[in-house]
Amino acid sequence: MINYRTKYGRFSDDGKEFIITTPRTPRPWINVISNGDYGLTVSQAGSGYSWRTHAQLNRLTRWEQDLIKDEWGKYIYLRDEKGNIWSAGWKPVCSEPDSYRCRHGVGYTIIEAANFGIETELLIFVPNDDPVEIWQLTVRNRSRRVRTLNLFSFFEWGLGQSPDSHREFHKLFIETAYDANAYTLFATKRLWEVPTERGHWNTNWPYVAFHSSSLKPVSYDADKESFIGMYGNQSMPAGVKSKKLGKRTGNWLDAIASLHHQVVLQPNEETSICYTLGCADSKTRAFDMIARYRSTDEVEAALDEVHTRWNTMLDTVTVSTPDDAMNIMENVWLKYQAISGRMWGRTAYYQTGGAFGFRDQLQDSQLWLPIDPDRTKAQLLLHARHQFKDGSVFHWWHPLSEVGLRNQISDNLLWMPFVLYAYLQETNDLSILDLHEPFADDPVTMSIYVHCCRAIDRALEQFSDRGLPLIGGGDWNDGLSAVGLDMKGESIWLGHFTHRILLDFSEIADRHGDTERSVQYKERAHNLCNKLNTLAWDGEYYYGATKDSGKKIGSKENTEGKVWLNAQTWAIIAGVSDSERGEQIMDVVEEKLECEIGPLLLSPAYKTIDKYVGYLTRYSPGMRENGGVYTHAATWAVMAEAMLGRGESAYRMYSELCPINRGKQPDTYVAEPYVTAGNIEGPDSTFFGRGGWTWYSGSAAWLFKVGLEWVLGIRATMEGLLIDPCIPSSWKGYCVKRTFRGVVYNIEVKNPDHVQCGVEELWVDGRRHCMTKGPRNKTLPLYDAGTAHEVIVVLGQ
Ligand code: GLC
């Protein structure tokens, strides 16, 4: 396997680690580690933050968003007998280490460094089932003399809402205490920024935070002033310099946590200390965790469990193609990013979140389908509970406080039936339709079927007189925030999307015995399709939208934002355009939007602010939705190309988006090469090709999906698992292991004639299947759950 080495790092041989070889990467290159409740971020420099359940409402440690300095974190300082001071990560001391490696893995990070003859190895991870993080620090004496080291941990308590912009206020509610027997600093807070029934901010922060260690501390401090020193600096704190901590705890401080240890090491001797930082429901639970993770055996067992859980999730579906970059992304990092970063952590460096986006995490949850579809189901049920009885939904909501935002964005509600259909394709589990959930404003429960019908019916009410859907305060593209605030402007993409939903849901209605609705939706779809192909056609492609004024945008009539990507790709995905028109619009996409970094969301970028389009036009040209590659939407171009059977184009676009390929020019791209960026700057930016907004992006789940389902062509349908490759003709073949409805299919695709698509022969367990010539794809037979089958697919003309 290729390691994709650059001057900043490379992948490990199995692709499961990215090994950064210098702390000076062009941006913080981070890991987002979460067990689904507790989580942390850690950068290659050793900075980052921790939270439980919600990274904004329940942040444990302080962190300010500053991607240039990257100097908020949880740190360990080392001080030797000569007074040399350094840290286990590069920050905050930033000494020049003799060697430095940061290995970001799946569920853990290891930072290895050598300074002044001392090697340190800092392993950071979160056990599967406890709200705690573990830092296991191993210190080795590589010098020829006995060394006496003083070690100091340090971070600032946040305990609640972040950023903690009014620290002088919030610090007044934090209480700290030291328990000498437990080697632990405790912290609680007597105020939490969540509204209560009787007004706001009048409740305790309901947890007990702790910082503990396996080794007995020689001293400690919970006071920032005594630790850092007045007007001091965290790169050289007073406490570390003087080897003396203030032992100050109580209520009246600017609360931090620091534990001080001393170790003496003979030449070549090593020792390990396990630190914990956690957020327990009670003091009893805190003591349980403190005691448990004091033992090295327990820590090792917990780490093994983390590896096992991740490997089980990652290995359920794997691919082996001629493209190592695709293999690494599909097998490891896209899944990891989507699960750990987007669905569990819901936070990163470019965006610290914690909320659930109605459409965001629903789309992400498609990633679970081939791995553990029950989790997609749970996500659907969760979102159903955040729908209102009139069918509308929250745009996003905060777990813990259940505060949410309702707005005029028009597409959110339709993602529920969209993901439901995908769930049914995977599982054929129609029983989900009869599961009952309440509404956000009504405790009376209704079936998921009714929830979805209400969403669709509400969407169908919001149409213009001429029969196209209203855009309201934006469609999938949030930045189109002012196009239709007067409820007159229309969205063409939403028209396509609605068409897809109507067709799919009419199938569901049919299977649910609701023939009337099925027929009605089919008719609506038919009419909508006609309207889109007449009213929304701009001559060579579909325009993007109409404003409240009736003026077109995303049209040849405009000078900026002339062509929009989503209005083209979804015409194909939604079955609105026929294949001839489909070819035509994807030719336009290739000609006018695609560049070497992928297809732009629109072009040219808006340079003039248009307050009747929205904040999209206020972004610097080429950034994010304003003429950058918006990776999430760009993945839909891969899908559209594959639907047309254009394997070369589909794969080319996949490769353009693939962060490993972008990362081959790390000083241009700057972002992590192992996770997708939310956006890559387009040609209208001075920094064409610069990636940003990594980790917290809906593109991870979608890139995984389009790679597996549309390029490699292994996808779930109601009838069974379909084989429909759409690959570059140069590929000789590839393999996919896919679990589907409890059956393991080991699929080998051969391409002796070097075609892009078309299944010629299908062999299952040595027997030829589906001998007759049919369409370009084939469905595999269904088998009993628990069985495994060998499939050989031969492509041909
Ligand atoms: C952001 C939003 C997402 C939206 C996208 C495009 O990523 O979280 O919901 O679809 O921007 O504007």
mmCIF file of C-alpha atoms and ligand atoms in Angstrom, residues 342 351 357-361 363 395-396 409 411-412 415 475-480 493 566 601 615-616 619 624-625 630 632-633 636 678 693 696-699, ligand 1:
data_model
loop_
_atom_site.group_PDB
_atom_site.id
_atom_site.type_symbol
_atom_site.label_atom_id
_atom_site.label_comp_id
_atom_site.label_asym_id
_atom_site.label_seq_id
_atom_site.Cartn_x
_atom_site.Cartn_y
_atom_site.Cartn_z
ATOM 1 C CA ARG A 342 -20.048 14.111 12.898
ATOM 2 C CA GLN A 351 -16.805 24.458 13.961
ATOM 3 C CA GLY A 357 -28.777 19.583 12.499
ATOM 4 C CA PHE A 358 -32.091 18.163 11.351
ATOM 5 C CA ARG A 359 -30.839 17.378 7.891
ATOM 6 C CA ASP A 360 -27.177 17.016 8.815
ATOM 7 C CA GLN A 361 -27.056 14.066 11.175
ATOM 8 C CA GLN A 363 -27.815 12.366 6.149
ATOM 9 C CA HIS A 395 -33.453 23.411 11.681
ATOM 10 C CA TRP A 396 -31.232 22.302 14.560
ATOM 11 C CA ILE A 409 -35.463 26.862 5.358
ATOM 12 C CA ASP A 411 -35.881 21.311 2.649
ATOM 13 C CA ASN A 412 -35.114 20.143 6.204
ATOM 14 C CA TRP A 415 -34.708 14.530 4.684
ATOM 15 C CA ASP A 475 -32.788 25.207 0.632
ATOM 16 C CA TRP A 476 -30.013 22.666 1.294
ATOM 17 C CA ASN A 477 -27.779 25.635 0.643
ATOM 18 C CA ASP A 478 -28.081 27.584 3.907
ATOM 19 C CA GLY A 479 -26.347 30.568 2.396
ATOM 20 C CA LEU A 480 -29.298 31.302 0.106
ATOM 21 C CA TRP A 493 -32.872 21.946 -6.521
ATOM 22 C CA ASN A 566 -27.105 21.118 -7.241
ATOM 23 C CA LEU A 601 -20.892 24.666 -5.998
ATOM 24 C CA TYR A 615 -25.203 35.632 3.177
ATOM 25 C CA LEU A 616 -23.717 33.326 0.584
ATOM 26 C CA TYR A 619 -18.470 35.235 1.806
ATOM 27 C CA ARG A 624 -17.441 27.916 1.129
ATOM 28 C CA GLU A 625 -20.784 28.078 -0.684
ATOM 29 C CA TYR A 630 -18.474 22.471 -1.181
ATOM 30 C CA HIS A 632 -20.818 17.636 0.541
ATOM 31 C CA ALA A 633 -22.584 18.784 -2.632
ATOM 32 C CA TRP A 636 -23.519 14.353 -5.588
ATOM 33 C CA GLY A 678 -16.130 20.990 4.223
ATOM 34 C CA TRP A 693 -13.680 23.191 7.780
ATOM 35 C CA TYR A 696 -17.352 18.696 10.787
ATOM 36 C CA SER A 697 -18.694 18.178 7.305
ATOM 37 C CA GLY A 698 -21.566 16.207 5.836
ATOM 38 C CA SER A 699 -19.232 15.195 3.023
HETATM 39 C C1 GLC B 1 -23.750 23.535 6.385
HETATM 40 C C2 GLC B 1 -25.016 23.060 7.058
HETATM 41 C C3 GLC B 1 -25.783 22.122 6.149
HETATM 42 C C4 GLC B 1 -26.024 22.778 4.831
HETATM 43 C C5 GLC B 1 -24.713 23.193 4.203
HETATM 44 C C6 GLC B 1 -24.857 23.936 2.908
HETATM 45 O O1 GLC B 1 -22.858 22.480 6.270
HETATM 46 O O2 GLC B 1 -24.719 22.420 8.270
HETATM 47 O O3 GLC B 1 -26.982 21.749 6.746
HETATM 48 O O4 GLC B 1 -26.746 21.924 4.003
HETATM 49 O O5 GLC B 1 -24.017 24.037 5.097
HETATM 50 O O6 GLC B 1 -25.229 25.233 3.082
#
